[in-house]
Amino acid sequence: MRRLKIFDTTLRDGAKSLGLNLNIAEKMEITRQLVRLGADVIEAGCPACSAADLAAVQAIAGEVKGVVICGFCGANEQEIDCCAGALRGAEQPRIHTGLTVSPLYMEKKLLNPAQVIEKAVFAVRHAKKYVGDVQFYAADAFRGRPSFVAEIMEKVIAAGATVINIPDTSGYATPWEYGELISYLLDNVKNIDRAEISIHCHNDLGMATANSLAGIKAGAGQVEGTINGIGERAGNTSLEEVIMAVYTRPAAAYGVELAVNTKEIASTCRLASGITGVPIPAHKAIVGANAFKGAGDIDDTTPANEPYTIIKPETVGVHPGACRPLPAEEIAANNSNVSVKKISITTNGVTRATATVTLQVEGDTITDAACGTGPVDAVFKAVERMMGVHVLLEEFSLNSVGRGSESLGDATVRLRCADNGLVVGRGLSPDIIEASARAYVNALVKVKILSIS
Ligand code: MN
């Protein structure tokens, strides 16, 4: 039986496409958790896209072992060279290069099919000078002519590609069409036995998981996706959904076996959500807050409604009834050289609020006050003034962690800072105003580091 390889692109096609600027420590935390989950390949970034991506791929390649570390690049010498350089320290490096193969794109770029093939073959040959494992992507393959996709695949496999990625870049496919395309390639690419087929779907029509499963059933050996399905537009395939869809059926149903530690799914999804600041919807399959609550369930202490439940919560690492301990990773997010010492708020709930905030900044204690439309806005203004950074608040959310009076406020902010994209900050505290202040401080510290580097 084939073993289905899990290719995670949370850091590249996920967070990066959303414009999120995660620092190396955050990317490393996500990567380590993906290794615990049992991912086979981790696409750590696009080194030629930015200095930050280059540094992150370099750091991950140097430190994370026992898994394939992949770098993404376009089909040109310069990007491939940069990618290869970033992967130098990797135990199992993979270069993922390619280009778009749909007629629409070729017309736009004034390229004829022969030129596209020439570029593709050149890119694979060039990447092969650096690494043995080269994955080729034919972006928008689903809207390409199948005979052309087959032709280009045969040529890149002959040039040394070990994996060929057939993406539904625009999220247009239906499961049966996607399955048919994979079957067509298996039947029409003569040297297909020398490479593995990878599938990469997007969720524009809500079918990314279904399309991926159709591709797996048709014979693909690798599935690409992100944790929680994050990604541009409607997102990428949710890896946790594909994993559990395969897991809940006998191996023969899809013709593949999995080597994933499903018990790590909940912590992986929670960690990715916390770090990216992209919340998990309550009704989200597998990991949403309501995923295991049936109509008969009253609260978290009621066991899942056995006859109707197809997945035991424990299988994905959810333990209903147990008060969730705060993961040490989450606590670390609050550790920095700036901390919130004291907050006092004056508000009558009608007019503007005033906040007086005291921060400890590298041993110094500073206090400032500001007015805002509400207490949180006033706190943010005071903090911003003391830290001397100007940002645009794009999103602020507040959740509760734990149950009852023991619960903590969990605040997440997403800030936009000029050229540096989006930065996420998180803060936890029994006091929701303090949690908000901590989240803001956490984000501003990251902004400051980014603007220095
Ligand atoms: Mn994509």
Short mmCIF file of C-alpha atoms and ligand atoms in Angstrom, two decimals:
data_model
loop_
_atom_site.label_atom_id
_atom_site.label_comp_id
_atom_site.label_asym_id
_atom_site.label_seq_id
_atom_site.Cartn_x
_atom_site.Cartn_y
_atom_site.Cartn_z
CA MET A 1 0.00 0.00 0.00
CA ARG A 2 1.25 3.50 -0.85
CA ARG A 3 2.07 5.76 2.06
CA LEU A 4 0.50 9.17 1.62
CA LYS A 5 3.10 11.91 2.05
CA ILE A 6 1.98 15.04 3.86
CA PHE A 7 3.43 18.25 2.41
CA ASP A 8 2.81 21.26 4.60
CA THR A 9 2.92 24.75 3.13
CA THR A 10 1.49 26.67 6.09
CA LEU A 11 4.52 28.96 6.14
CA ARG A 12 4.73 29.53 2.37
CA ASP A 13 1.36 29.35 0.63
CA GLY A 14 -0.47 29.82 3.95
CA ALA A 15 0.85 32.58 6.17
CA LYS A 16 3.00 34.23 3.52
CA SER A 17 0.18 34.60 1.02
CA LEU A 18 -1.88 36.34 3.72
CA GLY A 19 0.92 38.88 4.09
CA LEU A 20 1.71 37.69 7.63
CA ASN A 21 5.19 38.52 8.74
CA LEU A 22 6.12 35.77 11.18
CA ASN A 23 9.52 35.91 12.82
CA ILE A 24 12.01 33.03 12.77
CA ALA A 25 11.10 31.88 16.29
CA GLU A 26 7.42 31.65 15.31
CA LYS A 27 8.16 29.79 12.08
CA MET A 28 10.45 27.45 13.98
CA GLU A 29 7.73 26.73 16.55
CA ILE A 30 5.24 25.85 13.81
CA THR A 31 7.85 23.69 12.05
CA ARG A 32 8.74 21.75 15.19
CA GLN A 33 5.06 21.06 15.83
CA LEU A 34 4.62 19.87 12.22
CA VAL A 35 7.45 17.40 12.81
CA ARG A 36 5.64 16.11 15.92
CA LEU A 37 2.49 15.75 13.80
CA GLY A 38 4.42 13.67 11.30
CA ALA A 39 4.57 15.89 8.21
CA ASP A 40 6.89 14.45 5.55
CA VAL A 41 7.78 17.71 3.81
CA ILE A 42 7.78 21.23 5.19
CA GLU A 43 7.79 24.08 2.70
CA ALA A 44 9.50 26.68 4.85
CA GLY A 45 9.26 29.67 2.51
CA CYS A 46 10.33 31.31 -0.72
CA PRO A 47 13.96 32.41 -0.13
CA ALA A 48 14.12 34.70 -3.17
CA CYS A 49 10.93 36.52 -2.15
CA SER A 50 12.31 38.35 0.88
CA ALA A 51 15.28 38.55 3.23
CA ALA A 52 13.02 37.35 6.06
CA ASP A 53 12.01 34.23 4.11
CA LEU A 54 15.62 33.56 3.20
CA ALA A 55 16.71 33.77 6.84
CA ALA A 56 13.82 31.58 8.02
CA VAL A 57 14.42 28.84 5.44
CA GLN A 58 18.13 28.91 6.28
CA ALA A 59 17.43 28.60 10.03
CA ILE A 60 14.84 25.83 9.61
CA ALA A 61 17.07 23.93 7.16
CA GLY A 62 19.94 24.10 9.61
CA GLU A 63 18.01 23.01 12.66
CA VAL A 64 15.09 20.77 11.76
CA LYS A 65 16.11 17.21 10.92
CA GLY A 66 14.28 14.01 10.07
CA VAL A 67 11.98 15.70 7.56
CA VAL A 68 12.29 17.10 4.04
CA ILE A 69 12.76 20.88 4.11
CA CYS A 70 11.54 22.46 0.93
CA GLY A 71 12.12 25.91 -0.54
CA PHE A 72 9.88 27.46 -3.18
CA CYS A 73 11.17 29.38 -6.21
CA GLY A 74 10.29 30.46 -9.71
CA ALA A 75 11.76 28.80 -12.82
CA ASN A 76 14.79 31.02 -13.16
CA GLU A 77 18.45 30.72 -12.33
CA GLN A 78 18.57 33.51 -9.77
CA GLU A 79 15.66 32.27 -7.65
CA ILE A 80 16.86 28.66 -7.81
CA ASP A 81 20.39 29.69 -6.75
CA CYS A 82 18.97 31.64 -3.82
CA CYS A 83 16.76 28.71 -2.79
CA ALA A 84 19.63 26.24 -3.00
CA GLY A 85 21.78 28.52 -0.86
CA ALA A 86 19.11 28.76 1.83
CA LEU A 87 18.71 24.97 1.91
CA ARG A 88 22.43 24.27 2.22
CA GLY A 89 22.20 23.14 5.87
CA ALA A 90 19.24 20.83 5.32
CA GLU A 91 19.55 17.11 5.94
CA GLN A 92 16.93 16.39 3.24
CA PRO A 93 16.64 19.48 1.00
CA ARG A 94 14.06 19.83 -1.76
CA ILE A 95 13.80 22.62 -4.31
CA HIS A 96 10.24 23.33 -5.49
CA THR A 97 10.42 25.18 -8.77
CA GLY A 98 7.99 25.68 -11.62
CA LEU A 99 5.78 27.98 -13.60
CA THR A 100 2.23 28.47 -14.79
CA VAL A 101 1.04 26.26 -17.63
CA SER A 102 -2.49 27.48 -18.40
CA PRO A 103 -3.10 29.10 -21.84
CA LEU A 104 -4.33 32.30 -20.17
CA TYR A 105 -0.98 32.81 -18.47
CA MET A 106 1.10 31.83 -21.50
CA GLU A 107 -0.76 34.45 -23.54
CA LYS A 108 -0.17 37.07 -20.87
CA LYS A 109 3.54 36.32 -20.69
CA LEU A 110 3.81 36.02 -24.48
CA LEU A 111 5.21 32.51 -24.16
CA ASN A 112 4.43 29.67 -26.53
CA PRO A 113 4.17 26.06 -25.24
CA ALA A 114 7.67 25.20 -26.47
CA GLN A 115 9.15 28.12 -24.52
CA VAL A 116 7.28 27.09 -21.35
CA ILE A 117 8.68 23.57 -21.67
CA GLU A 118 12.17 24.95 -22.29
CA LYS A 119 11.99 27.11 -19.14
CA ALA A 120 10.64 24.19 -17.10
CA VAL A 121 13.34 21.77 -18.20
CA PHE A 122 16.05 24.37 -17.65
CA ALA A 123 14.77 25.05 -14.11
CA VAL A 124 14.69 21.37 -13.12
CA ARG A 125 18.17 20.73 -14.59
CA HIS A 126 19.55 23.78 -12.82
CA ALA A 127 17.98 22.78 -9.47
CA LYS A 128 19.38 19.26 -9.90
CA LYS A 129 22.89 20.72 -9.83
CA TYR A 130 22.26 21.47 -6.15
CA VAL A 131 19.89 18.79 -4.82
CA GLY A 132 18.70 15.33 -5.81
CA ASP A 133 15.12 16.01 -4.79
CA VAL A 134 13.43 18.49 -7.13
CA GLN A 135 9.71 19.10 -7.17
CA PHE A 136 8.18 20.77 -10.21
CA TYR A 137 4.92 22.72 -10.02
CA ALA A 138 2.75 23.38 -13.04
CA ALA A 139 0.70 26.24 -11.62
CA ASP A 140 -2.92 26.41 -12.76
CA ALA A 141 -2.43 22.91 -14.22
CA PHE A 142 -6.11 22.20 -13.80
CA ARG A 143 -6.93 24.88 -16.38
CA GLY A 144 -4.08 23.83 -18.65
CA ARG A 145 -4.59 21.52 -21.62
CA PRO A 146 -4.21 17.97 -20.18
CA SER A 147 -2.10 16.86 -23.15
CA PHE A 148 0.22 19.83 -22.61
CA VAL A 149 0.42 19.16 -18.86
CA ALA A 150 1.32 15.53 -19.65
CA GLU A 151 3.97 16.64 -22.15
CA ILE A 152 5.63 19.09 -19.79
CA MET A 153 5.56 16.53 -16.96
CA GLU A 154 7.28 13.91 -19.11
CA LYS A 155 10.01 16.40 -20.00
CA VAL A 156 10.64 17.57 -16.42
CA ILE A 157 10.71 13.98 -15.13
CA ALA A 158 13.26 13.18 -17.84
CA ALA A 159 15.24 16.22 -16.60
CA GLY A 160 15.24 14.76 -13.08
CA ALA A 161 12.11 15.97 -11.27
CA THR A 162 11.28 13.58 -8.43
CA VAL A 163 7.85 15.02 -7.62
CA ILE A 164 5.38 16.69 -9.96
CA ASN A 165 2.83 19.02 -8.46
CA ILE A 166 -0.53 19.41 -10.20
CA PRO A 167 -2.19 22.42 -8.57
CA ASP A 168 -5.72 23.65 -8.89
CA THR A 169 -4.36 27.13 -8.26
CA SER A 170 -7.64 28.95 -8.78
CA GLY A 171 -9.84 26.50 -6.83
CA TYR A 172 -12.00 25.78 -9.89
CA ALA A 173 -11.93 21.98 -9.99
CA THR A 174 -14.61 19.50 -9.00
CA PRO A 175 -13.56 16.24 -7.34
CA TRP A 176 -14.39 14.03 -10.35
CA GLU A 177 -12.56 16.32 -12.79
CA TYR A 178 -9.53 16.52 -10.54
CA GLY A 179 -9.45 12.74 -10.12
CA GLU A 180 -9.77 12.34 -13.90
CA LEU A 181 -6.81 14.68 -14.51
CA ILE A 182 -4.59 12.68 -12.13
CA SER A 183 -5.68 9.40 -13.80
CA TYR A 184 -5.02 10.93 -17.22
CA LEU A 185 -1.47 11.87 -16.21
CA LEU A 186 -0.83 8.40 -14.76
CA ASP A 187 -1.95 6.91 -18.08
CA ASN A 188 -0.29 9.38 -20.43
CA VAL A 189 3.04 10.40 -18.88
CA LYS A 190 5.34 7.57 -20.01
CA ASN A 191 7.97 7.97 -17.29
CA ILE A 192 5.50 8.68 -14.45
CA ASP A 193 6.86 5.69 -12.49
CA ARG A 194 10.01 7.76 -11.87
CA ALA A 195 8.19 10.54 -10.01
CA GLU A 196 5.50 11.04 -7.45
CA ILE A 197 2.34 13.02 -8.18
CA SER A 198 1.54 15.77 -5.70
CA ILE A 199 -1.80 17.55 -5.39
CA HIS A 200 -2.31 21.13 -4.35
CA CYS A 201 -5.85 22.49 -4.07
CA HIS A 202 -7.53 25.73 -3.15
CA ASN A 203 -10.85 26.19 -1.47
CA ASP A 204 -12.57 28.87 -3.57
CA LEU A 205 -15.63 26.66 -4.07
CA GLY A 206 -15.29 24.88 -0.72
CA MET A 207 -13.98 21.74 -2.42
CA ALA A 208 -10.26 21.72 -1.60
CA THR A 209 -10.50 18.71 0.73
CA ALA A 210 -12.84 16.82 -1.62
CA ASN A 211 -10.64 17.53 -4.63
CA SER A 212 -7.53 16.42 -2.73
CA LEU A 213 -9.21 13.16 -1.73
CA ALA A 214 -10.21 12.55 -5.35
CA GLY A 215 -6.58 13.11 -6.37
CA ILE A 216 -5.35 10.70 -3.69
CA LYS A 217 -7.86 8.03 -4.74
CA ALA A 218 -6.75 8.44 -8.35
CA GLY A 219 -3.15 7.74 -7.40
CA ALA A 220 -1.39 10.84 -6.09
CA GLY A 221 1.26 10.05 -3.50
CA GLN A 222 1.60 13.45 -1.88
CA VAL A 223 -0.98 15.95 -0.67
CA GLU A 224 -0.19 19.62 -0.09
CA GLY A 225 -2.04 21.89 2.26
CA THR A 226 -1.91 24.10 5.30
CA ILE A 227 -2.92 23.82 8.93
CA ASN A 228 -6.45 25.16 9.44
CA GLY A 229 -6.60 25.63 5.65
CA ILE A 230 -5.11 29.12 5.86
CA GLY A 231 -4.08 30.74 2.60
CA GLU A 232 -5.01 33.49 0.20
CA ARG A 233 -8.66 33.99 -0.79
CA ALA A 234 -10.70 31.05 0.58
CA GLY A 235 -7.52 29.26 1.60
CA ASN A 236 -5.68 26.02 0.83
CA THR A 237 -6.62 22.43 1.58
CA SER A 238 -6.86 21.85 5.35
CA LEU A 239 -4.33 19.14 6.04
CA GLU A 240 -6.11 18.07 9.22
CA GLU A 241 -9.29 17.44 7.21
CA VAL A 242 -7.53 15.30 4.59
CA ILE A 243 -5.68 13.37 7.30
CA MET A 244 -8.85 12.58 9.24
CA ALA A 245 -10.88 11.84 6.10
CA VAL A 246 -8.32 9.19 5.19
CA TYR A 247 -7.94 8.01 8.80
CA THR A 248 -11.65 7.40 9.42
CA ARG A 249 -11.88 4.95 6.48
CA PRO A 250 -10.20 1.58 5.98
CA ALA A 251 -6.88 1.96 4.15
CA ALA A 252 -8.38 0.39 1.02
CA ALA A 253 -10.88 3.24 0.60
CA TYR A 254 -8.21 5.59 -0.74
CA GLY A 255 -5.48 3.04 -1.34
CA VAL A 256 -3.06 4.82 0.99
CA GLU A 257 -1.65 4.54 4.48
CA LEU A 258 -0.87 7.40 6.80
CA ALA A 259 2.08 7.90 9.13
CA VAL A 260 0.66 10.81 11.10
CA ASN A 261 0.31 11.20 14.83
CA THR A 262 -3.34 12.29 14.80
CA LYS A 263 -3.19 13.08 18.53
CA GLU A 264 -1.05 16.11 17.64
CA ILE A 265 -3.70 17.61 15.34
CA ALA A 266 -5.48 19.79 17.90
CA SER A 267 -2.26 21.26 19.32
CA THR A 268 -0.90 21.88 15.82
CA CYS A 269 -4.06 23.71 14.76
CA ARG A 270 -4.18 25.72 18.00
CA LEU A 271 -0.54 26.69 17.74
CA ALA A 272 -0.85 27.73 14.08
CA SER A 273 -3.95 29.76 14.87
CA GLY A 274 -2.27 31.44 17.84
CA ILE A 275 0.86 32.36 15.91
CA THR A 276 -0.84 33.49 12.70
CA GLY A 277 -3.71 35.22 14.51
CA VAL A 278 -6.16 33.52 12.12
CA PRO A 279 -8.96 32.18 14.33
CA ILE A 280 -10.43 28.68 13.96
CA PRO A 281 -14.17 29.00 13.22
CA ALA A 282 -16.36 27.23 15.80
CA HIS A 283 -17.92 25.00 13.13
CA LYS A 284 -14.58 24.12 11.49
CA ALA A 285 -14.33 20.37 10.74
CA ILE A 286 -12.00 18.39 13.04
CA VAL A 287 -10.79 21.24 15.27
CA GLY A 288 -13.59 23.79 15.63
CA ALA A 289 -14.91 24.41 19.15
CA ASN A 290 -18.21 22.76 18.15
CA ALA A 291 -16.69 19.89 16.17
CA PHE A 292 -17.52 17.33 18.86
CA LYS A 293 -20.67 18.82 20.29
CA GLY A 294 -23.87 17.06 19.30
CA ALA A 295 -27.37 18.36 19.89
CA GLY A 296 -27.52 16.29 23.08
CA ASP A 297 -24.35 17.72 24.50
CA ILE A 298 -24.86 20.38 27.10
CA ASP A 299 -21.32 21.44 27.80
CA ASP A 300 -17.72 20.30 27.57
CA THR A 301 -18.19 17.77 30.40
CA THR A 302 -20.81 15.76 28.51
CA PRO A 303 -19.22 12.90 26.58
CA ALA A 304 -19.52 13.18 22.82
CA ASN A 305 -22.73 11.75 21.42
CA GLU A 306 -21.31 8.26 20.72
CA PRO A 307 -23.69 6.83 18.11
CA TYR A 308 -23.33 9.92 15.90
CA THR A 309 -19.65 10.61 16.39
CA ILE A 310 -17.32 9.41 13.63
CA ILE A 311 -14.14 10.68 15.29
CA LYS A 312 -13.29 10.32 18.96
CA PRO A 313 -12.08 13.72 20.20
CA GLU A 314 -9.07 12.03 21.86
CA THR A 315 -7.96 10.77 18.43
CA VAL A 316 -7.16 14.33 17.38
CA GLY A 317 -5.89 15.32 20.81
CA VAL A 318 -9.03 16.98 22.14
CA HIS A 319 -9.90 15.99 25.68
CA PRO A 320 -13.43 17.14 26.51
CA GLY A 321 -14.04 17.83 30.15
CA ALA A 322 -10.37 18.35 30.94
CA CYS A 323 -9.47 21.93 31.64
CA ARG A 324 -6.95 22.67 28.94
CA PRO A 325 -3.58 23.60 30.39
CA LEU A 326 -2.05 26.62 28.81
CA PRO A 327 0.59 25.36 26.36
CA ALA A 328 4.06 26.59 27.38
CA GLU A 329 4.47 27.80 23.86
CA GLU A 330 1.67 30.22 24.16
CA ILE A 331 3.05 31.56 27.44
CA ALA A 332 6.43 32.25 25.84
CA ALA A 333 4.73 34.68 23.45
CA ASN A 334 4.47 37.09 26.35
CA ASN A 335 8.14 37.01 27.23
CA SER A 336 10.02 40.02 25.99
CA ASN A 337 11.98 42.92 27.35
CA VAL A 338 8.80 44.99 27.50
CA SER A 339 6.02 44.12 29.91
CA VAL A 340 2.75 45.64 31.10
CA LYS A 341 2.97 46.60 34.77
CA LYS A 342 -0.20 48.53 35.55
CA ILE A 343 -3.32 49.78 33.82
CA SER A 344 -6.03 52.04 35.12
CA ILE A 345 -9.08 52.98 33.12
CA THR A 346 -11.59 55.78 33.53
CA THR A 347 -14.78 55.36 31.57
CA ASN A 348 -18.48 55.89 32.07
CA GLY A 349 -19.36 53.67 29.14
CA VAL A 350 -20.79 56.60 27.16
CA THR A 351 -18.11 59.16 26.43
CA ARG A 352 -14.45 58.53 25.63
CA ALA A 353 -12.29 56.40 27.93
CA THR A 354 -8.93 57.33 29.41
CA ALA A 355 -6.20 54.77 30.09
CA THR A 356 -3.09 55.22 32.19
CA VAL A 357 -0.57 52.49 31.40
CA THR A 358 2.75 51.66 33.05
CA LEU A 359 5.27 49.64 31.06
CA GLN A 360 8.57 48.13 32.10
CA VAL A 361 10.99 48.63 29.22
CA GLU A 362 14.37 46.96 29.77
CA GLY A 363 14.49 47.84 33.47
CA ASP A 364 12.95 51.32 33.11
CA THR A 365 9.43 52.00 34.28
CA ILE A 366 7.46 54.44 32.14
CA THR A 367 3.89 55.69 32.42
CA ASP A 368 1.67 57.49 29.93
CA ALA A 369 -2.02 58.18 29.47
CA ALA A 370 -4.24 58.47 26.40
CA CYS A 371 -7.88 58.89 25.44
CA GLY A 372 -9.72 56.53 23.10
CA THR A 373 -13.16 55.57 21.86
CA GLY A 374 -13.18 52.81 24.48
CA PRO A 375 -10.82 51.36 27.11
CA VAL A 376 -8.96 49.07 24.66
CA ASP A 377 -8.44 51.87 22.14
CA ALA A 378 -7.18 54.16 24.92
CA VAL A 379 -4.75 51.48 26.16
CA PHE A 380 -3.45 50.87 22.63
CA LYS A 381 -2.86 54.60 22.08
CA ALA A 382 -0.94 54.93 25.35
CA VAL A 383 1.20 51.86 24.59
CA GLU A 384 1.89 53.03 21.04
CA ARG A 385 3.06 56.42 22.27
CA MET A 386 5.43 54.92 24.85
CA MET A 387 6.91 52.48 22.37
CA GLY A 388 7.26 55.09 19.64
CA VAL A 389 5.85 52.94 16.84
CA HIS A 390 3.07 53.85 14.43
CA VAL A 391 0.98 51.05 13.05
CA LEU A 392 -2.46 50.38 11.67
CA LEU A 393 -4.63 48.04 13.71
CA GLU A 394 -6.24 45.66 11.20
CA GLU A 395 -7.88 43.23 13.55
CA PHE A 396 -8.52 42.74 17.22
CA SER A 397 -10.15 39.68 18.71
CA LEU A 398 -10.80 38.47 22.19
CA ASN A 399 -11.55 34.90 23.23
CA SER A 400 -11.67 33.04 26.48
CA VAL A 401 -9.38 30.12 27.26
CA GLY A 402 -10.54 27.58 29.81
CA ARG A 403 -13.87 27.44 31.56
CA GLY A 404 -15.82 29.36 34.17
CA SER A 405 -14.22 31.82 36.54
CA GLU A 406 -10.79 30.27 35.95
CA SER A 407 -10.79 31.28 32.28
CA LEU A 408 -8.30 33.66 30.76
CA GLY A 409 -8.83 36.42 28.23
CA ASP A 410 -6.92 35.58 25.05
CA ALA A 411 -6.39 38.69 22.92
CA THR A 412 -5.02 38.71 19.38
CA VAL A 413 -4.09 41.80 17.38
CA ARG A 414 -3.04 42.04 13.76
CA LEU A 415 -1.14 45.17 12.83
CA ARG A 416 -0.02 46.48 9.50
CA CYS A 417 3.35 48.17 9.56
CA ALA A 418 4.38 49.92 6.35
CA ASP A 419 6.64 47.64 4.30
CA ASN A 420 6.71 44.82 6.80
CA GLY A 421 3.26 43.36 6.19
CA LEU A 422 1.07 42.05 8.96
CA VAL A 423 2.37 41.36 12.42
CA VAL A 424 0.47 39.32 14.99
CA GLY A 425 0.54 39.82 18.75
CA ARG A 426 -1.06 37.77 21.48
CA GLY A 427 -1.69 38.33 25.14
CA LEU A 428 -3.26 36.30 27.92
CA SER A 429 -4.53 37.48 31.26
CA PRO A 430 -7.49 36.94 33.59
CA ASP A 431 -8.18 40.66 32.91
CA ILE A 432 -9.30 41.25 29.33
CA ILE A 433 -7.94 44.81 29.18
CA GLU A 434 -4.57 43.58 30.37
CA ALA A 435 -4.69 40.68 27.84
CA SER A 436 -5.36 43.26 25.10
CA ALA A 437 -2.48 45.46 26.28
CA ARG A 438 -0.13 42.46 26.36
CA ALA A 439 -1.15 41.46 22.82
CA TYR A 440 -0.48 44.98 21.58
CA VAL A 441 2.90 45.15 23.33
CA ASN A 442 3.78 41.70 21.96
CA ALA A 443 3.04 42.88 18.41
CA LEU A 444 4.82 46.23 18.77
CA VAL A 445 7.98 44.53 20.07
CA LYS A 446 7.97 42.43 16.87
CA VAL A 447 7.41 45.54 14.74
CA LYS A 448 10.38 47.23 16.42
CA ILE A 449 12.63 44.24 15.79
CA LEU A 450 11.52 44.15 12.14
CA SER A 451 12.20 47.84 11.59
CA ILE A 452 15.69 47.52 13.08
CA SER A 453 16.69 44.44 11.09
MN MN B 1 -1.33 27.62 -3.91
#
